[in-house]
């Protein structure tokens, strides 16, 4: 299936982005070289407990145009990242470098997921305008909703539900993040050998990924989809309606609540609590540990229920959910799924786009990283497009790897001109090779190159006169030829 990486999670070239068991063929190398479309992209998700990386390439299947070719995860020690801020930069950098080396993605363009704190994702109603006007007035509009100094944050927005409001107004998805957090993430990826070109909140990433996977139709679908991404320290919740992000909230609790409860109740270390949570407690304490785990997960479920109830109470257009999708590090824990289902009285669906044949390989952790990887390849116009990196998303061909991490402004006309020159050169070179091959073939197929160059005509003759044995070894004169028999 693939080589084993350091934490037991294999990466392989046979992993397919889809809920199918078929392996998609990648595009031929010559099409990847001479194409102005990006052919491969990397998603990097730096969580408080685990670092994840996913590499995606284009395929030759129009109905399923992407394939996940490599992925890897690596767990971090407790306290390296706290509240979304990188406390020990060198150790996180070492982990990211290790993942880049294992997956062979050095020099590739990537997208980075930003932590929930301090990141703001908000649906805002503004006067109707085009994207250029929105870009010019964005900072003025954002000052009303951002509790930070506007000079200390990176801000971006995208138009959502353009025709859902009366004429003269429109909804936008406003996102903002502190510049220090963004710069740290960009520097981390650059130092690890990647080329970061975009950064976006994880809520936006998951919303786009669910929209791609579920095939939500803005014209026909009339129900909401809830996305719950539960991690170690936080839970990110998003709600889609008609394919658009209409609600987002961060809950300051996650899987670590179980560890904290077990530590205080049984007087054990953090490492021991993590071991009990994942692998199970000793036989004599298993029932008591299961009870405390359920109590901790119930607290998380209550917070999720409050957020969903608040959304349903404040928006009269939404009364039920089409589905409730759960992803993240705790999404494969049956105790959490049971606690959430009992609290919400709804069917809970784990969200994992990787094929079932991969088995237990921590693929439930990779949804955000997969969405980030598709950020550079998916060209659908109905997705939310935001970028907090501070520079525009390029449309360059990422199959040509570069060691220079400097981010130059992409000139599409210059790139197309270079493509034309390269194709013309290859055409002329091919014609020359074909002509040379024909010339060489003409001479090689001649009966005698020497006779041809000397001016002799190749002659076929058949001796009909008998030759006795005594004449063998003597010269026999045959017109046009001078051979010795």
Coordinates of C-alpha atoms in Angstrom, one line a residue:
X1 CA 0.0 0.0 0.0
X2 CA 2.8 2.4 0.7
X3 CA 5.7 3.2 2.8
X4 CA 5.2 3.9 6.5
X5 CA 6.0 7.3 7.8
X6 CA 7.2 8.1 11.2
X7 CA 3.9 7.9 13.0
X8 CA 2.6 4.8 11.2
X9 CA 0.6 6.7 8.6
X10 CA 1.5 5.5 5.1
X11 CA 1.6 7.7 2.0
X12 CA 1.0 6.2 -1.4
X13 CA 0.5 7.1 -5.0
X14 CA -2.7 5.0 -5.0
X15 CA -4.9 7.2 -2.8
X16 CA -7.8 8.7 -4.8
X17 CA -9.8 11.8 -4.0
X18 CA -13.3 10.4 -4.1
X19 CA -15.4 7.8 -2.3
X20 CA -14.5 5.2 -4.9
X21 CA -12.1 2.3 -5.1
X22 CA -10.6 3.1 -8.5
X23 CA -7.2 4.6 -9.1
X24 CA -7.2 7.5 -11.5
X25 CA -4.4 7.9 -14.0
X26 CA -2.4 11.1 -13.8
X27 CA -2.0 13.4 -16.8
X28 CA 0.9 12.6 -19.1
X29 CA 4.2 14.4 -18.3
X30 CA 4.2 16.3 -21.6
X31 CA 0.8 17.8 -20.9
X32 CA 1.9 18.8 -17.4
X33 CA 4.9 20.6 -18.8
X34 CA 3.2 22.5 -21.6
X35 CA 0.1 23.6 -19.9
X36 CA -0.7 27.0 -18.3
X37 CA -2.9 25.3 -15.7
X38 CA -1.6 24.4 -12.3
X39 CA -1.0 20.6 -12.3
X40 CA -0.2 19.9 -8.6
X41 CA -0.7 21.6 -5.3
X42 CA -0.1 21.1 -1.6
X43 CA -2.3 21.7 1.4
X44 CA -0.7 22.3 4.8
X45 CA -2.8 22.1 7.9
X46 CA -1.0 23.0 11.1
X47 CA -3.2 22.0 14.0
X48 CA -2.6 22.3 17.7
X49 CA -2.0 18.5 18.0
X50 CA -1.2 17.3 14.5
X51 CA 0.5 18.6 11.3
X52 CA -1.1 17.3 8.1
X53 CA 0.0 17.6 4.5
X54 CA -1.8 16.5 1.3
X55 CA -0.5 16.5 -2.3
X56 CA -3.0 16.6 -5.1
X57 CA -2.5 16.2 -8.9
X58 CA -4.7 16.5 -12.0
X59 CA -5.9 13.4 -13.7
X60 CA -7.2 12.5 -17.2
X61 CA -10.7 11.7 -15.9
X62 CA -13.0 14.7 -16.6
X63 CA -15.6 13.5 -14.0
X64 CA -13.0 13.1 -11.3
X65 CA -10.2 15.6 -12.2
X66 CA -8.1 15.3 -9.0
X67 CA -6.2 12.5 -7.3
X68 CA -4.5 12.6 -3.9
X69 CA -1.1 11.2 -4.6
X70 CA 0.7 11.6 -1.3
X71 CA -0.2 12.5 2.3
X72 CA 1.3 12.3 5.8
X73 CA 0.6 13.4 9.3
X74 CA 2.8 14.0 12.3
X75 CA 1.7 14.4 16.0
X76 CA 3.0 17.4 18.0
X77 CA 3.8 17.4 21.7
X78 CA 1.5 19.2 24.1
X79 CA 2.2 22.9 24.4
X80 CA 4.0 23.5 21.1
X81 CA 1.0 25.3 19.7
X82 CA -1.4 27.0 22.2
X83 CA -4.6 29.0 21.3
X84 CA -3.6 29.0 17.6
X85 CA -0.2 30.6 18.3
X86 CA 3.1 28.8 17.6
X87 CA 5.0 28.7 20.9
X88 CA 8.0 26.7 19.7
X89 CA 8.6 27.7 16.1
X90 CA 11.7 25.5 15.6
X91 CA 9.9 22.3 16.6
X92 CA 7.0 23.0 14.4
X93 CA 9.4 23.8 11.6
X94 CA 11.2 20.5 12.1
X95 CA 7.9 18.6 11.9
X96 CA 6.8 20.4 8.7
X97 CA 10.2 19.8 7.1
X98 CA 9.9 16.1 7.9
X99 CA 6.5 15.9 6.2
X100 CA 7.8 17.7 3.2
X101 CA 10.7 15.3 2.9
X102 CA 8.5 12.3 3.3
X103 CA 6.0 13.3 0.7
X104 CA 8.6 14.7 -1.8
X105 CA 6.8 18.1 -2.1
X106 CA 9.8 20.4 -1.8
X107 CA 9.5 23.5 -4.0
X108 CA 5.8 23.1 -4.7
X109 CA 3.1 25.8 -4.2
X110 CA 0.9 25.3 -1.2
X111 CA -2.1 26.7 0.7
X112 CA -2.0 27.1 4.5
X113 CA -4.9 26.8 6.9
X114 CA -5.1 29.5 9.6
X115 CA -6.0 28.6 13.2
X116 CA -9.4 29.8 14.5
X117 CA -7.8 32.3 16.9
X118 CA -7.5 35.1 16.2
X119 CA -9.4 34.6 12.9
X120 CA -12.7 36.2 12.1
X121 CA -15.2 34.7 9.6
X122 CA -18.4 36.7 9.3
X123 CA -21.3 37.1 6.9
X124 CA -22.0 40.8 6.3
X125 CA -24.6 42.7 4.3
X126 CA -23.2 45.7 2.3
X127 CA -24.4 47.9 -0.5
X128 CA -24.3 46.2 -3.9
X129 CA -21.0 46.6 -5.8
X130 CA -18.6 44.7 -8.0
X131 CA -15.5 43.0 -6.8
X132 CA -13.2 45.9 -7.7
X133 CA -15.3 48.4 -5.7
X134 CA -15.5 45.9 -2.8
X135 CA -11.7 45.6 -2.8
X136 CA -11.3 49.4 -2.5
X137 CA -13.9 49.8 0.3
X138 CA -13.1 46.6 2.1
X139 CA -11.0 48.1 5.0
X140 CA -13.7 50.7 5.7
X141 CA -16.4 48.0 5.8
X142 CA -14.3 45.7 7.9
X143 CA -13.6 48.3 10.6
X144 CA -17.2 48.0 11.7
X145 CA -17.0 44.2 12.5
X146 CA -13.4 43.6 13.5
X147 CA -12.4 44.2 17.2
X148 CA -8.7 44.7 16.3
X149 CA -6.9 47.6 14.8
X150 CA -7.4 47.4 11.1
X151 CA -3.7 48.1 10.6
X152 CA -2.8 44.9 12.5
X153 CA -4.9 42.5 10.4
X154 CA -5.1 41.1 6.9
X155 CA -8.6 41.4 5.5
X156 CA -10.3 39.8 2.5
X157 CA -13.9 39.1 1.4
X158 CA -15.9 37.4 -1.3
X159 CA -19.4 37.9 -2.6
X160 CA -21.9 35.1 -1.5
X161 CA -25.5 34.7 -2.5
X162 CA -25.4 37.7 -5.0
X163 CA -29.1 37.4 -5.8
X164 CA -30.6 36.5 -2.4
X165 CA -31.2 40.1 -1.2
X166 CA -33.4 42.9 -2.6
X167 CA -31.8 45.1 -5.2
X168 CA -29.2 47.4 -3.8
X169 CA -27.7 45.0 -1.2
X170 CA -25.6 41.9 -1.2
X171 CA -24.0 39.5 1.3
X172 CA -20.2 39.0 1.5
X173 CA -18.1 36.6 3.5
X174 CA -15.7 38.8 5.5
X175 CA -12.5 37.2 6.8
X176 CA -9.7 38.7 8.8
X177 CA -6.6 37.4 10.7
X178 CA -3.8 39.1 12.7
X179 CA -0.8 39.7 10.5
X180 CA 1.5 38.1 13.0
X181 CA -0.3 34.8 12.8
X182 CA -0.3 34.9 9.0
X183 CA 3.4 35.9 8.7
X184 CA 4.4 33.0 11.1
X185 CA 2.5 30.5 9.0
X186 CA 4.0 31.8 5.7
X187 CA 7.5 31.8 7.1
X188 CA 7.1 28.3 8.5
X189 CA 6.1 26.9 5.1
X190 CA 8.8 28.9 3.3
X191 CA 11.5 27.7 5.6
X192 CA 10.3 24.1 5.2
X193 CA 10.8 24.3 1.4
X194 CA 7.3 25.0 0.2
X195 CA 6.1 28.0 -1.7
X196 CA 3.0 29.4 0.1
X197 CA 0.8 31.5 -2.1
X198 CA -2.5 31.6 -0.1
X199 CA -3.7 31.3 3.4
X200 CA -7.3 31.0 4.5
X201 CA -9.4 30.1 7.6
X202 CA -10.2 26.4 8.0
X203 CA -14.0 27.2 8.1
X204 CA -13.8 28.5 4.5
X205 CA -11.8 25.5 3.4
X206 CA -14.2 22.9 4.8
X207 CA -17.2 24.8 3.4
X208 CA -15.7 24.7 -0.1
X209 CA -14.8 21.0 0.3
X210 CA -18.2 20.0 1.4
X211 CA -19.7 22.0 -1.5
X212 CA -17.5 20.1 -3.9
X213 CA -18.2 16.7 -2.3
X214 CA -21.9 17.0 -1.7
X215 CA -22.7 18.7 -5.0
X216 CA -24.9 21.3 -3.4
X217 CA -27.0 23.2 -6.0
X218 CA -27.8 26.8 -5.1
X219 CA -30.9 26.7 -7.3
X220 CA -32.6 23.5 -6.0
X221 CA -31.2 22.7 -2.5
X222 CA -33.2 24.3 0.3
X223 CA -31.8 22.8 3.4
X224 CA -28.8 23.6 5.6
X225 CA -25.7 21.5 6.0
X226 CA -23.8 21.7 9.3
X227 CA -20.1 21.1 9.4
X228 CA -18.4 20.3 12.7
X229 CA -14.7 20.2 12.8
X230 CA -13.6 19.1 16.3
X231 CA -9.9 19.3 17.0
X232 CA -7.8 19.1 20.1
X233 CA -8.3 22.6 21.5
X234 CA -11.2 24.0 19.5
X235 CA -14.3 23.1 17.6
X236 CA -15.0 25.0 14.4
X237 CA -18.6 25.0 13.2
X238 CA -20.0 26.2 9.8
X239 CA -23.4 26.1 8.2
X240 CA -24.0 26.0 4.5
X241 CA -27.4 27.0 3.0
X242 CA -28.0 26.7 -0.8
X243 CA -24.2 26.2 -1.1
X244 CA -23.2 29.4 0.6
X245 CA -21.6 29.9 4.0
X246 CA -24.2 31.6 6.2
X247 CA -22.9 30.9 9.8
X248 CA -19.6 30.3 11.4
X249 CA -18.5 30.0 15.0
X250 CA -15.5 28.8 17.0
X251 CA -16.0 26.9 20.3
X252 CA -13.2 27.0 22.8
X253 CA -13.2 23.3 23.6
X254 CA -12.3 20.0 21.9
X255 CA -10.8 16.6 22.4
X256 CA -8.4 17.9 25.0
X257 CA -11.3 18.3 27.4
X258 CA -11.3 14.5 27.9
X259 CA -7.6 14.6 28.7
X260 CA -8.0 17.3 31.3
X261 CA -10.9 15.5 32.9
X262 CA -9.1 12.2 33.1
X263 CA -6.0 13.9 34.6
X264 CA -7.9 15.6 37.4
X265 CA -10.1 12.5 38.1
X266 CA -7.4 9.8 38.1
X267 CA -4.4 12.0 38.9
X268 CA -2.4 10.9 35.9
X269 CA -0.1 12.7 33.4
X270 CA -1.2 14.2 30.1
X271 CA 0.6 11.4 28.1
X272 CA -1.2 8.7 30.2
X273 CA -4.6 10.4 29.7
X274 CA -4.0 10.6 25.9
X275 CA -3.1 6.9 25.9
X276 CA -6.2 5.9 27.8
X277 CA -8.4 8.0 25.4
X278 CA -7.0 6.5 22.3
X279 CA -6.0 2.9 23.2
X280 CA -8.3 2.3 26.1
X281 CA -7.8 2.2 29.9
X282 CA -6.8 -0.7 32.0
X283 CA -9.5 -3.4 32.5
X284 CA -10.2 -2.4 36.1
X285 CA -10.8 1.3 35.2
X286 CA -12.3 0.9 31.8
X287 CA -15.9 1.5 32.9
X288 CA -15.0 4.6 35.0
X289 CA -12.9 6.0 32.2
X290 CA -15.7 5.5 29.7
X291 CA -18.1 7.4 32.0
X292 CA -15.7 10.3 32.4
X293 CA -15.0 10.4 28.7
X294 CA -18.8 10.5 27.9
X295 CA -19.2 13.3 30.4
X296 CA -16.5 15.4 28.8
X297 CA -17.9 14.8 25.3
X298 CA -21.4 15.7 26.5
X299 CA -20.1 19.2 27.5
X300 CA -18.7 19.7 24.0
X301 CA -22.0 18.4 22.5
X302 CA -23.9 20.9 24.6
X303 CA -21.9 23.8 23.2
X304 CA -22.5 22.6 19.7
X305 CA -26.2 22.3 20.4
X306 CA -26.3 25.9 21.7
X307 CA -24.7 27.2 18.5
X308 CA -27.1 25.3 16.3
X309 CA -30.1 26.4 18.3
X310 CA -28.9 30.0 18.1
X311 CA -28.6 29.8 14.3
X312 CA -32.1 28.3 13.9
X313 CA -33.6 30.9 16.3
X314 CA -32.1 33.9 14.6
X315 CA -32.6 32.9 11.0
X316 CA -36.3 32.3 10.1
X317 CA -35.4 30.8 6.7
X318 CA -33.8 27.7 8.3
X319 CA -35.8 25.1 10.2
X320 CA -33.9 21.8 9.7
X321 CA -30.6 20.4 8.5
X322 CA -30.1 18.2 5.5
X323 CA -27.1 16.6 7.2
X324 CA -24.7 17.1 10.1
X325 CA -21.1 16.3 9.0
X326 CA -18.3 15.7 11.6
X327 CA -14.6 15.8 10.8
X328 CA -11.4 16.4 12.7
X329 CA -9.3 14.5 15.1
X330 CA -12.2 13.3 17.4
X331 CA -14.6 12.5 14.5
X332 CA -13.5 8.8 14.6
X333 CA -14.3 8.4 18.3
X334 CA -17.5 6.4 18.8
X335 CA -18.0 8.0 22.2
X336 CA -18.1 11.5 20.8
X337 CA -20.4 10.5 17.9
X338 CA -22.8 8.9 20.3
X339 CA -22.8 11.8 22.7
X340 CA -23.5 14.3 19.9
X341 CA -26.2 12.2 18.4
X342 CA -28.0 11.8 21.7
X343 CA -27.8 15.5 22.4
X344 CA -28.9 16.8 18.9
X345 CA -31.3 13.9 18.3
X346 CA -30.0 13.9 14.7
X347 CA -28.1 11.5 12.5
X348 CA -24.4 12.3 12.6
X349 CA -22.3 11.5 9.5
X350 CA -18.5 11.3 9.7
X351 CA -17.0 13.3 6.8
X352 CA -14.1 11.5 5.2
X353 CA -13.5 11.6 1.4
X354 CA -10.8 9.0 1.3
X355 CA -11.5 5.5 0.0
X356 CA -12.5 2.8 2.5
X357 CA -9.8 0.5 1.3
X358 CA -7.2 2.6 3.0
X359 CA -8.3 1.3 6.4
X360 CA -7.3 2.9 9.6
X361 CA -4.7 5.4 8.5
X362 CA -5.8 8.7 10.2
X363 CA -7.5 9.9 7.0
X364 CA -10.2 11.5 9.2
X365 CA -7.6 14.1 10.0
X366 CA -7.0 15.2 6.4
X367 CA -10.2 17.0 5.4
X368 CA -8.9 20.5 5.9
X369 CA -5.5 19.7 4.3
X370 CA -7.4 18.1 1.3
X371 CA -9.5 21.2 0.9
X372 CA -6.4 23.4 1.0
X373 CA -4.8 21.3 -1.6
X374 CA -7.8 21.7 -3.9
X375 CA -7.7 25.4 -3.4
X376 CA -5.0 25.7 -6.1
X377 CA -6.6 23.3 -8.6
X378 CA -10.4 23.7 -8.4
X379 CA -11.6 26.4 -10.8
X380 CA -15.2 26.6 -9.9
X381 CA -16.5 30.1 -9.7
X382 CA -19.2 29.4 -7.1
X383 CA -16.7 28.6 -4.3
X384 CA -15.7 31.1 -1.6
X385 CA -12.4 32.7 -2.7
X386 CA -10.5 34.5 0.1
X387 CA -6.8 34.9 0.6
X388 CA -5.2 36.4 3.8
X389 CA -1.6 35.9 2.7
X390 CA -1.3 39.5 1.4
X391 CA -0.5 38.7 -2.2
X392 CA -2.7 37.4 -5.0
X393 CA -3.2 33.8 -5.9
X394 CA -1.1 33.1 -9.0
X395 CA -2.2 30.9 -11.9
X396 CA 1.2 29.6 -12.6
X397 CA 2.0 26.0 -13.6
X398 CA 3.2 24.4 -10.4
X399 CA 4.6 21.4 -12.2
X400 CA 7.8 23.4 -12.8
X401 CA 9.4 23.4 -9.4
X402 CA 11.4 26.4 -8.3
X403 CA 13.9 26.7 -5.5
X404 CA 13.3 30.4 -5.2
X405 CA 10.6 31.1 -2.7
X406 CA 10.2 34.7 -3.8
X407 CA 6.7 35.4 -5.0
X408 CA 6.8 37.2 -8.3
X409 CA 3.7 38.7 -9.8
X410 CA 2.5 36.3 -12.5
X411 CA 2.3 37.7 -16.0
X412 CA -0.1 35.5 -18.0
X413 CA 0.8 37.1 -21.4
X414 CA 4.5 36.4 -20.8
X415 CA 3.8 32.9 -19.8
X416 CA 1.7 32.2 -22.9
X417 CA 4.3 33.8 -25.1
X418 CA 6.9 31.4 -23.7
X419 CA 4.6 28.5 -24.3
X420 CA 4.2 29.5 -28.0
X421 CA 8.0 29.8 -28.4
X422 CA 8.6 26.5 -26.7
X423 CA 6.1 24.7 -28.8
X424 CA 7.4 26.2 -32.1
X425 CA 11.0 25.2 -31.1
X426 CA 9.8 21.6 -30.5
X427 CA 7.9 21.6 -33.8
X428 CA 11.0 22.8 -35.8
X429 CA 13.3 20.4 -33.9
X430 CA 10.9 17.5 -34.6
X431 CA 10.8 18.3 -38.3
X432 CA 14.6 18.4 -38.5
X433 CA 14.8 15.0 -36.8
X434 CA 12.3 13.6 -39.1
X435 CA 14.2 14.8 -42.2
X436 CA 17.5 13.5 -40.8
X437 CA 15.8 10.1 -40.1
X438 CA 14.5 10.0 -43.7
X439 CA 17.9 10.8 -45.2
X440 CA 19.7 8.2 -43.1
X441 CA 17.1 5.7 -43.9
X442 CA 17.5 6.3 -47.6
X443 CA 21.2 5.5 -47.6
X444 CA 21.0 2.6 -45.2
X445 CA 18.4 0.9 -47.4
X446 CA 20.6 1.2 -50.5
X447 CA 22.3 -2.0 -51.7
X448 CA 25.8 -0.5 -51.7
X449 CA 26.6 3.0 -50.3
X450 CA 30.1 2.8 -51.8
X451 CA 28.9 1.9 -55.3
X452 CA 26.3 4.6 -55.1
X453 CA 28.9 7.3 -54.2
X454 CA 31.4 5.9 -56.7
X455 CA 28.9 6.2 -59.5
X456 CA 28.2 2.5 -60.1
X457 CA 24.7 1.3 -60.7
X458 CA 23.8 -1.7 -58.6
X459 CA 23.3 -4.6 -61.0
X460 CA 21.5 -7.9 -60.5
X461 CA 22.7 -10.8 -62.6
X462 CA 22.2 -14.5 -62.7
X463 CA 24.8 -16.8 -64.1
X464 CA 23.2 -19.4 -66.4
X465 CA 26.4 -20.9 -67.8
X466 CA 27.9 -23.8 -66.0
X467 CA 31.2 -23.3 -64.1
X468 CA 33.4 -26.2 -63.4
X469 CA 35.2 -26.7 -60.2
X470 CA 38.5 -25.9 -61.7
X471 CA 37.5 -22.3 -62.4
X472 CA 36.7 -21.6 -58.7
X473 CA 39.0 -19.0 -57.3
X474 CA 39.7 -17.4 -60.7
X475 CA 38.5 -14.0 -61.7
X476 CA 35.1 -14.0 -63.5
X477 CA 34.4 -10.8 -65.5
X478 CA 30.7 -9.7 -65.2
X479 CA 29.7 -6.4 -66.7
X480 CA 29.1 -3.7 -64.2
X481 CA 30.7 -5.6 -61.3
X482 CA 34.2 -6.4 -60.2
X483 CA 34.0 -9.2 -57.7
X484 CA 36.2 -12.2 -57.1
X485 CA 34.4 -15.6 -56.9

